[in-house]
Amino acid sequence: YAAMPIPGALLALSEGRAVPEDERARARQSAPAFLAASHVGYVVIEDRLVSQDLRAFAIDILDLRETMRTGGFTLLEPRTRP
């Protein structure tokens, strides 16, 4: 997964590493195909475990919108679905 643009960036951010702008651009470009191939319907974030950088990246790159927040978790979904 580390070699794939979106999973690789998510892994790096979850490990506290920075994602260079060129890798962010590749992730953004591959987002529609990634969402279609992986059939992402929802994303659940455990708020206390996810860094602000990781959260912001996922929301931006996958074009997510917050659906609900409760009990330390945030539920998000893609704004558009393939």
PDB file of N, CA and C in Angstrom:
ATOM      1  N   TYR A   1       0.808  -1.204   0.000  1.00  0.00           N
ATOM      2  CA  TYR A   1       0.000   0.000   0.000  1.00  0.00           C
ATOM      3  C   TYR A   1       0.851   1.268   0.000  1.00  0.00           C
ATOM      4  N   ALA A   2       2.017   1.174   0.559  1.00  0.00           N
ATOM      5  CA  ALA A   2       2.862   2.359   0.696  1.00  0.00           C
ATOM      6  C   ALA A   2       3.203   2.981  -0.648  1.00  0.00           C
ATOM      7  N   ALA A   3       3.217   2.187  -1.720  1.00  0.00           N
ATOM      8  CA  ALA A   3       3.547   2.718  -3.038  1.00  0.00           C
ATOM      9  C   ALA A   3       2.356   3.371  -3.732  1.00  0.00           C
ATOM     10  N   MET A   4       1.155   3.139  -3.235  1.00  0.00           N
ATOM     11  CA  MET A   4      -0.044   3.726  -3.825  1.00  0.00           C
ATOM     12  C   MET A   4      -0.201   5.154  -3.305  1.00  0.00           C
ATOM     13  N   PRO A   5      -0.583   6.114  -4.156  1.00  0.00           N
ATOM     14  CA  PRO A   5      -0.607   7.518  -3.738  1.00  0.00           C
ATOM     15  C   PRO A   5      -1.422   7.820  -2.475  1.00  0.00           C
ATOM     16  N   ILE A   6      -2.666   7.391  -2.404  1.00  0.00           N
ATOM     17  CA  ILE A   6      -3.497   7.746  -1.243  1.00  0.00           C
ATOM     18  C   ILE A   6      -3.156   6.887  -0.025  1.00  0.00           C
ATOM     19  N   PRO A   7      -3.142   5.561  -0.136  1.00  0.00           N
ATOM     20  CA  PRO A   7      -2.768   4.775   1.047  1.00  0.00           C
ATOM     21  C   PRO A   7      -1.362   5.114   1.551  1.00  0.00           C
ATOM     22  N   GLY A   8      -0.432   5.352   0.644  1.00  0.00           N
ATOM     23  CA  GLY A   8       0.930   5.691   1.047  1.00  0.00           C
ATOM     24  C   GLY A   8       0.978   6.986   1.852  1.00  0.00           C
ATOM     25  N   ALA A   9       0.254   7.988   1.384  1.00  0.00           N
ATOM     26  CA  ALA A   9       0.217   9.271   2.098  1.00  0.00           C
ATOM     27  C   ALA A   9      -0.478   9.116   3.450  1.00  0.00           C
ATOM     28  N   LEU A  10      -1.558   8.349   3.492  1.00  0.00           N
ATOM     29  CA  LEU A  10      -2.262   8.125   4.761  1.00  0.00           C
ATOM     30  C   LEU A  10      -1.371   7.388   5.763  1.00  0.00           C
ATOM     31  N   LEU A  11      -0.622   6.407   5.279  1.00  0.00           N
ATOM     32  CA  LEU A  11       0.302   5.692   6.152  1.00  0.00           C
ATOM     33  C   LEU A  11       1.393   6.620   6.679  1.00  0.00           C
ATOM     34  N   ALA A  12       1.961   7.423   5.795  1.00  0.00           N
ATOM     35  CA  ALA A  12       3.016   8.351   6.217  1.00  0.00           C
ATOM     36  C   ALA A  12       2.505   9.312   7.280  1.00  0.00           C
ATOM     37  N   LEU A  13       1.350   9.902   7.046  1.00  0.00           N
ATOM     38  CA  LEU A  13       0.790  10.851   8.007  1.00  0.00           C
ATOM     39  C   LEU A  13       0.439  10.166   9.328  1.00  0.00           C
ATOM     40  N   SER A  14      -0.032   8.924   9.256  1.00  0.00           N
ATOM     41  CA  SER A  14      -0.378   8.218  10.491  1.00  0.00           C
ATOM     42  C   SER A  14       0.869   7.886  11.305  1.00  0.00           C
ATOM     43  N   GLU A  15       2.014   7.840  10.642  1.00  0.00           N
ATOM     44  CA  GLU A  15       3.286   7.602  11.326  1.00  0.00           C
ATOM     45  C   GLU A  15       3.959   8.907  11.743  1.00  0.00           C
ATOM     46  N   GLY A  16       3.311  10.036  11.469  1.00  0.00           N
ATOM     47  CA  GLY A  16       3.863  11.332  11.854  1.00  0.00           C
ATOM     48  C   GLY A  16       4.846  11.920  10.860  1.00  0.00           C
ATOM     49  N   ARG A  17       4.946  11.308   9.691  1.00  0.00           N
ATOM     50  CA  ARG A  17       5.851  11.826   8.657  1.00  0.00           C
ATOM     51  C   ARG A  17       5.125  12.823   7.774  1.00  0.00           C
ATOM     52  N   ALA A  18       5.867  13.748   7.220  1.00  0.00           N
ATOM     53  CA  ALA A  18       5.308  14.741   6.301  1.00  0.00           C
ATOM     54  C   ALA A  18       5.120  14.106   4.923  1.00  0.00           C
ATOM     55  N   VAL A  19       4.161  14.622   4.173  1.00  0.00           N
ATOM     56  CA  VAL A  19       3.936  14.174   2.802  1.00  0.00           C
ATOM     57  C   VAL A  19       4.302  15.339   1.878  1.00  0.00           C
ATOM     58  N   PRO A  20       5.327  15.156   1.036  1.00  0.00           N
ATOM     59  CA  PRO A  20       5.744  16.232   0.137  1.00  0.00           C
ATOM     60  C   PRO A  20       4.622  16.648  -0.813  1.00  0.00           C
ATOM     61  N   GLU A  21       4.701  17.863  -1.282  1.00  0.00           N
ATOM     62  CA  GLU A  21       3.646  18.417  -2.136  1.00  0.00           C
ATOM     63  C   GLU A  21       3.444  17.607  -3.414  1.00  0.00           C
ATOM     64  N   ASP A  22       4.510  17.064  -3.995  1.00  0.00           N
ATOM     65  CA  ASP A  22       4.345  16.276  -5.217  1.00  0.00           C
ATOM     66  C   ASP A  22       3.551  14.993  -4.946  1.00  0.00           C
ATOM     67  N   GLU A  23       3.738  14.394  -3.765  1.00  0.00           N
ATOM     68  CA  GLU A  23       2.967  13.204  -3.411  1.00  0.00           C
ATOM     69  C   GLU A  23       1.512  13.566  -3.108  1.00  0.00           C
ATOM     70  N   ARG A  24       1.299  14.728  -2.503  1.00  0.00           N
ATOM     71  CA  ARG A  24      -0.074  15.204  -2.270  1.00  0.00           C
ATOM     72  C   ARG A  24      -0.784  15.425  -3.602  1.00  0.00           C
ATOM     73  N   ALA A  25      -0.073  15.986  -4.573  1.00  0.00           N
ATOM     74  CA  ALA A  25      -0.661  16.229  -5.896  1.00  0.00           C
ATOM     75  C   ALA A  25      -1.031  14.915  -6.573  1.00  0.00           C
ATOM     76  N   ARG A  26      -0.156  13.904  -6.467  1.00  0.00           N
ATOM     77  CA  ARG A  26      -0.471  12.577  -7.042  1.00  0.00           C
ATOM     78  C   ARG A  26      -1.690  11.974  -6.354  1.00  0.00           C
ATOM     79  N   ALA A  27      -1.766  12.124  -5.032  1.00  0.00           N
ATOM     80  CA  ALA A  27      -2.916  11.595  -4.290  1.00  0.00           C
ATOM     81  C   ALA A  27      -4.196  12.289  -4.728  1.00  0.00           C
ATOM     82  N   ARG A  28      -4.150  13.605  -4.866  1.00  0.00           N
ATOM     83  CA  ARG A  28      -5.337  14.360  -5.280  1.00  0.00           C
ATOM     84  C   ARG A  28      -5.792  13.928  -6.679  1.00  0.00           C
ATOM     85  N   GLN A  29      -4.829  13.740  -7.564  1.00  0.00           N
ATOM     86  CA  GLN A  29      -5.141  13.338  -8.940  1.00  0.00           C
ATOM     87  C   GLN A  29      -5.746  11.932  -8.981  1.00  0.00           C
ATOM     88  N   SER A  30      -5.313  11.066  -8.094  1.00  0.00           N
ATOM     89  CA  SER A  30      -5.792   9.679  -8.121  1.00  0.00           C
ATOM     90  C   SER A  30      -7.061   9.465  -7.295  1.00  0.00           C
ATOM     91  N   ALA A  31      -7.525  10.481  -6.595  1.00  0.00           N
ATOM     92  CA  ALA A  31      -8.670  10.323  -5.685  1.00  0.00           C
ATOM     93  C   ALA A  31      -9.931   9.773  -6.345  1.00  0.00           C
ATOM     94  N   PRO A  32     -10.375  10.303  -7.495  1.00  0.00           N
ATOM     95  CA  PRO A  32     -11.601   9.753  -8.081  1.00  0.00           C
ATOM     96  C   PRO A  32     -11.501   8.257  -8.388  1.00  0.00           C
ATOM     97  N   ALA A  33     -10.378   7.827  -8.944  1.00  0.00           N
ATOM     98  CA  ALA A  33     -10.201   6.401  -9.250  1.00  0.00           C
ATOM     99  C   ALA A  33     -10.113   5.577  -7.972  1.00  0.00           C
ATOM    100  N   PHE A  34      -9.432   6.104  -6.956  1.00  0.00           N
ATOM    101  CA  PHE A  34      -9.323   5.404  -5.681  1.00  0.00           C
ATOM    102  C   PHE A  34     -10.697   5.213  -5.050  1.00  0.00           C
ATOM    103  N   LEU A  35     -11.496   6.271  -5.017  1.00  0.00           N
ATOM    104  CA  LEU A  35     -12.831   6.174  -4.423  1.00  0.00           C
ATOM    105  C   LEU A  35     -13.704   5.181  -5.186  1.00  0.00           C
ATOM    106  N   ALA A  36     -13.620   5.197  -6.500  1.00  0.00           N
ATOM    107  CA  ALA A  36     -14.428   4.278  -7.309  1.00  0.00           C
ATOM    108  C   ALA A  36     -13.983   2.828  -7.099  1.00  0.00           C
ATOM    109  N   ALA A  37     -12.685   2.604  -7.089  1.00  0.00           N
ATOM    110  CA  ALA A  37     -12.168   1.239  -6.968  1.00  0.00           C
ATOM    111  C   ALA A  37     -12.361   0.667  -5.570  1.00  0.00           C
ATOM    112  N   SER A  38     -12.278   1.506  -4.560  1.00  0.00           N
ATOM    113  CA  SER A  38     -12.358   1.012  -3.185  1.00  0.00           C
ATOM    114  C   SER A  38     -13.767   1.078  -2.607  1.00  0.00           C
ATOM    115  N   HIS A  39     -14.681   1.703  -3.339  1.00  0.00           N
ATOM    116  CA  HIS A  39     -16.086   1.799  -2.913  1.00  0.00           C
ATOM    117  C   HIS A  39     -16.225   2.411  -1.519  1.00  0.00           C
ATOM    118  N   VAL A  40     -15.484   3.492  -1.282  1.00  0.00           N
ATOM    119  CA  VAL A  40     -15.559   4.170   0.013  1.00  0.00           C
ATOM    120  C   VAL A  40     -16.939   4.790   0.162  1.00  0.00           C
ATOM    121  N   GLY A  41     -17.639   4.374   1.200  1.00  0.00           N
ATOM    122  CA  GLY A  41     -18.950   4.954   1.487  1.00  0.00           C
ATOM    123  C   GLY A  41     -18.887   5.881   2.683  1.00  0.00           C
ATOM    124  N   TYR A  42     -18.065   5.491   3.667  1.00  0.00           N
ATOM    125  CA  TYR A  42     -17.915   6.275   4.885  1.00  0.00           C
ATOM    126  C   TYR A  42     -16.490   6.153   5.398  1.00  0.00           C
ATOM    127  N   VAL A  43     -16.074   7.153   6.147  1.00  0.00           N
ATOM    128  CA  VAL A  43     -14.787   7.134   6.835  1.00  0.00           C
ATOM    129  C   VAL A  43     -15.072   7.453   8.297  1.00  0.00           C
ATOM    130  N   VAL A  44     -14.560   6.627   9.198  1.00  0.00           N
ATOM    131  CA  VAL A  44     -14.722   6.866  10.635  1.00  0.00           C
ATOM    132  C   VAL A  44     -13.358   7.223  11.208  1.00  0.00           C
ATOM    133  N   ILE A  45     -13.315   8.332  11.928  1.00  0.00           N
ATOM    134  CA  ILE A  45     -12.079   8.796  12.552  1.00  0.00           C
ATOM    135  C   ILE A  45     -12.256   8.752  14.065  1.00  0.00           C
ATOM    136  N   GLU A  46     -11.318   8.117  14.742  1.00  0.00           N
ATOM    137  CA  GLU A  46     -11.284   8.176  16.203  1.00  0.00           C
ATOM    138  C   GLU A  46     -10.482   9.430  16.549  1.00  0.00           C
ATOM    139  N   ASP A  47     -11.189  10.459  16.965  1.00  0.00           N
ATOM    140  CA  ASP A  47     -10.634  11.803  17.061  1.00  0.00           C
ATOM    141  C   ASP A  47      -9.351  11.905  17.873  1.00  0.00           C
ATOM    142  N   ARG A  48      -9.252  11.206  18.980  1.00  0.00           N
ATOM    143  CA  ARG A  48      -8.084  11.358  19.843  1.00  0.00           C
ATOM    144  C   ARG A  48      -6.839  10.680  19.263  1.00  0.00           C
ATOM    145  N   LEU A  49      -7.014   9.807  18.296  1.00  0.00           N
ATOM    146  CA  LEU A  49      -5.885   9.073  17.725  1.00  0.00           C
ATOM    147  C   LEU A  49      -5.383   9.622  16.401  1.00  0.00           C
ATOM    148  N   VAL A  50      -6.149  10.481  15.766  1.00  0.00           N
ATOM    149  CA  VAL A  50      -5.813  10.954  14.426  1.00  0.00           C
ATOM    150  C   VAL A  50      -5.300  12.392  14.508  1.00  0.00           C
ATOM    151  N   SER A  51      -4.120  12.624  13.935  1.00  0.00           N
ATOM    152  CA  SER A  51      -3.546  13.966  13.949  1.00  0.00           C
ATOM    153  C   SER A  51      -4.387  14.914  13.089  1.00  0.00           C
ATOM    154  N   GLN A  52      -4.250  16.186  13.381  1.00  0.00           N
ATOM    155  CA  GLN A  52      -4.964  17.186  12.583  1.00  0.00           C
ATOM    156  C   GLN A  52      -4.497  17.159  11.130  1.00  0.00           C
ATOM    157  N   ASP A  53      -3.205  16.911  10.907  1.00  0.00           N
ATOM    158  CA  ASP A  53      -2.686  16.836   9.536  1.00  0.00           C
ATOM    159  C   ASP A  53      -3.312  15.676   8.766  1.00  0.00           C
ATOM    160  N   LEU A  54      -3.405  14.520   9.400  1.00  0.00           N
ATOM    161  CA  LEU A  54      -4.001  13.352   8.746  1.00  0.00           C
ATOM    162  C   LEU A  54      -5.474  13.600   8.455  1.00  0.00           C
ATOM    163  N   ARG A  55      -6.178  14.135   9.426  1.00  0.00           N
ATOM    164  CA  ARG A  55      -7.604  14.440   9.250  1.00  0.00           C
ATOM    165  C   ARG A  55      -7.818  15.426   8.098  1.00  0.00           C
ATOM    166  N   ALA A  56      -7.055  16.514   8.094  1.00  0.00           N
ATOM    167  CA  ALA A  56      -7.195  17.534   7.051  1.00  0.00           C
ATOM    168  C   ALA A  56      -6.866  16.972   5.674  1.00  0.00           C
ATOM    169  N   PHE A  57      -5.829  16.138   5.600  1.00  0.00           N
ATOM    170  CA  PHE A  57      -5.450  15.525   4.324  1.00  0.00           C
ATOM    171  C   PHE A  57      -6.585  14.655   3.790  1.00  0.00           C
ATOM    172  N   ALA A  58      -7.105  13.773   4.631  1.00  0.00           N
ATOM    173  CA  ALA A  58      -8.182  12.879   4.195  1.00  0.00           C
ATOM    174  C   ALA A  58      -9.407  13.663   3.741  1.00  0.00           C
ATOM    175  N   ILE A  59      -9.783  14.673   4.495  1.00  0.00           N
ATOM    176  CA  ILE A  59     -10.957  15.473   4.142  1.00  0.00           C
ATOM    177  C   ILE A  59     -10.735  16.194   2.818  1.00  0.00           C
ATOM    178  N   ASP A  60      -9.543  16.748   2.645  1.00  0.00           N
ATOM    179  CA  ASP A  60      -9.236  17.487   1.416  1.00  0.00           C
ATOM    180  C   ASP A  60      -9.133  16.565   0.207  1.00  0.00           C
ATOM    181  N   ILE A  61      -8.283  15.568   0.299  1.00  0.00           N
ATOM    182  CA  ILE A  61      -8.001  14.707  -0.856  1.00  0.00           C
ATOM    183  C   ILE A  61      -9.216  13.881  -1.266  1.00  0.00           C
ATOM    184  N   LEU A  62      -9.945  13.357  -0.283  1.00  0.00           N
ATOM    185  CA  LEU A  62     -11.099  12.507  -0.595  1.00  0.00           C
ATOM    186  C   LEU A  62     -12.395  13.304  -0.680  1.00  0.00           C
ATOM    187  N   ASP A  63     -12.309  14.605  -0.482  1.00  0.00           N
ATOM    188  CA  ASP A  63     -13.469  15.503  -0.540  1.00  0.00           C
ATOM    189  C   ASP A  63     -14.604  14.977   0.351  1.00  0.00           C
ATOM    190  N   LEU A  64     -14.258  14.846   1.638  1.00  0.00           N
ATOM    191  CA  LEU A  64     -15.204  14.307   2.616  1.00  0.00           C
ATOM    192  C   LEU A  64     -15.983  15.423   3.302  1.00  0.00           C
ATOM    193  N   ARG A  65     -17.173  15.081   3.728  1.00  0.00           N
ATOM    194  CA  ARG A  65     -17.961  16.008   4.542  1.00  0.00           C
ATOM    195  C   ARG A  65     -18.339  15.292   5.826  1.00  0.00           C
ATOM    196  N   GLU A  66     -18.351  16.061   6.911  1.00  0.00           N
ATOM    197  CA  GLU A  66     -18.693  15.487   8.204  1.00  0.00           C
ATOM    198  C   GLU A  66     -20.187  15.214   8.259  1.00  0.00           C
ATOM    199  N   THR A  67     -20.535  14.011   8.659  1.00  0.00           N
ATOM    200  CA  THR A  67     -21.923  13.603   8.783  1.00  0.00           C
ATOM    201  C   THR A  67     -22.376  13.634  10.235  1.00  0.00           C
ATOM    202  N   MET A  68     -21.483  13.175  11.132  1.00  0.00           N
ATOM    203  CA  MET A  68     -21.857  13.098  12.540  1.00  0.00           C
ATOM    204  C   MET A  68     -20.591  13.027  13.383  1.00  0.00           C
ATOM    205  N   ARG A  69     -20.699  13.553  14.607  1.00  0.00           N
ATOM    206  CA  ARG A  69     -19.604  13.455  15.579  1.00  0.00           C
ATOM    207  C   ARG A  69     -20.219  13.096  16.922  1.00  0.00           C
ATOM    208  N   THR A  70     -19.737  11.998  17.496  1.00  0.00           N
ATOM    209  CA  THR A  70     -20.261  11.572  18.795  1.00  0.00           C
ATOM    210  C   THR A  70     -19.288  10.612  19.455  1.00  0.00           C
ATOM    211  N   GLY A  71     -19.207  10.665  20.761  1.00  0.00           N
ATOM    212  CA  GLY A  71     -18.424   9.708  21.526  1.00  0.00           C
ATOM    213  C   GLY A  71     -16.966   9.621  21.156  1.00  0.00           C
ATOM    214  N   GLY A  72     -16.383  10.714  20.672  1.00  0.00           N
ATOM    215  CA  GLY A  72     -14.976  10.699  20.296  1.00  0.00           C
ATOM    216  C   GLY A  72     -14.703  10.198  18.896  1.00  0.00           C
ATOM    217  N   PHE A  73     -15.751   9.995  18.110  1.00  0.00           N
ATOM    218  CA  PHE A  73     -15.615   9.543  16.730  1.00  0.00           C
ATOM    219  C   PHE A  73     -16.278  10.546  15.789  1.00  0.00           C
ATOM    220  N   THR A  74     -15.724  10.658  14.593  1.00  0.00           N
ATOM    221  CA  THR A  74     -16.321  11.487  13.550  1.00  0.00           C
ATOM    222  C   THR A  74     -16.624  10.602  12.354  1.00  0.00           C
ATOM    223  N   LEU A  75     -17.833  10.708  11.843  1.00  0.00           N
ATOM    224  CA  LEU A  75     -18.258   9.984  10.650  1.00  0.00           C
ATOM    225  C   LEU A  75     -18.253  10.955   9.485  1.00  0.00           C
ATOM    226  N   LEU A  76     -17.556  10.576   8.417  1.00  0.00           N
ATOM    227  CA  LEU A  76     -17.477  11.402   7.222  1.00  0.00           C
ATOM    228  C   LEU A  76     -17.893  10.570   6.020  1.00  0.00           C
ATOM    229  N   GLU A  77     -18.283  11.246   4.950  1.00  0.00           N
ATOM    230  CA  GLU A  77     -18.596  10.553   3.695  1.00  0.00           C
ATOM    231  C   GLU A  77     -18.160  11.405   2.523  1.00  0.00           C
ATOM    232  N   PRO A  78     -17.833  10.774   1.402  1.00  0.00           N
ATOM    233  CA  PRO A  78     -17.449  11.540   0.217  1.00  0.00           C
ATOM    234  C   PRO A  78     -18.615  12.429  -0.240  1.00  0.00           C
ATOM    235  N   ARG A  79     -18.283  13.643  -0.660  1.00  0.00           N
ATOM    236  CA  ARG A  79     -19.318  14.563  -1.158  1.00  0.00           C
ATOM    237  C   ARG A  79     -19.950  14.028  -2.447  1.00  0.00           C
ATOM    238  N   THR A  80     -19.163  13.378  -3.251  1.00  0.00           N
ATOM    239  CA  THR A  80     -19.674  12.767  -4.483  1.00  0.00           C
ATOM    240  C   THR A  80     -19.269  11.301  -4.478  1.00  0.00           C
ATOM    241  N   ARG A  81     -20.128  10.504  -5.052  1.00  0.00           N
ATOM    242  CA  ARG A  81     -19.833   9.071  -5.168  1.00  0.00           C
ATOM    243  C   ARG A  81     -19.830   8.687  -6.626  1.00  0.00           C
ATOM    244  N   PRO A  82     -18.832   7.884  -6.986  1.00  0.00           N
ATOM    245  CA  PRO A  82     -18.730   7.453  -8.408  1.00  0.00           C
ATOM    246  C   PRO A  82     -19.890   6.583  -8.821  1.00  0.00           C
TER     247      PRO A  82
END
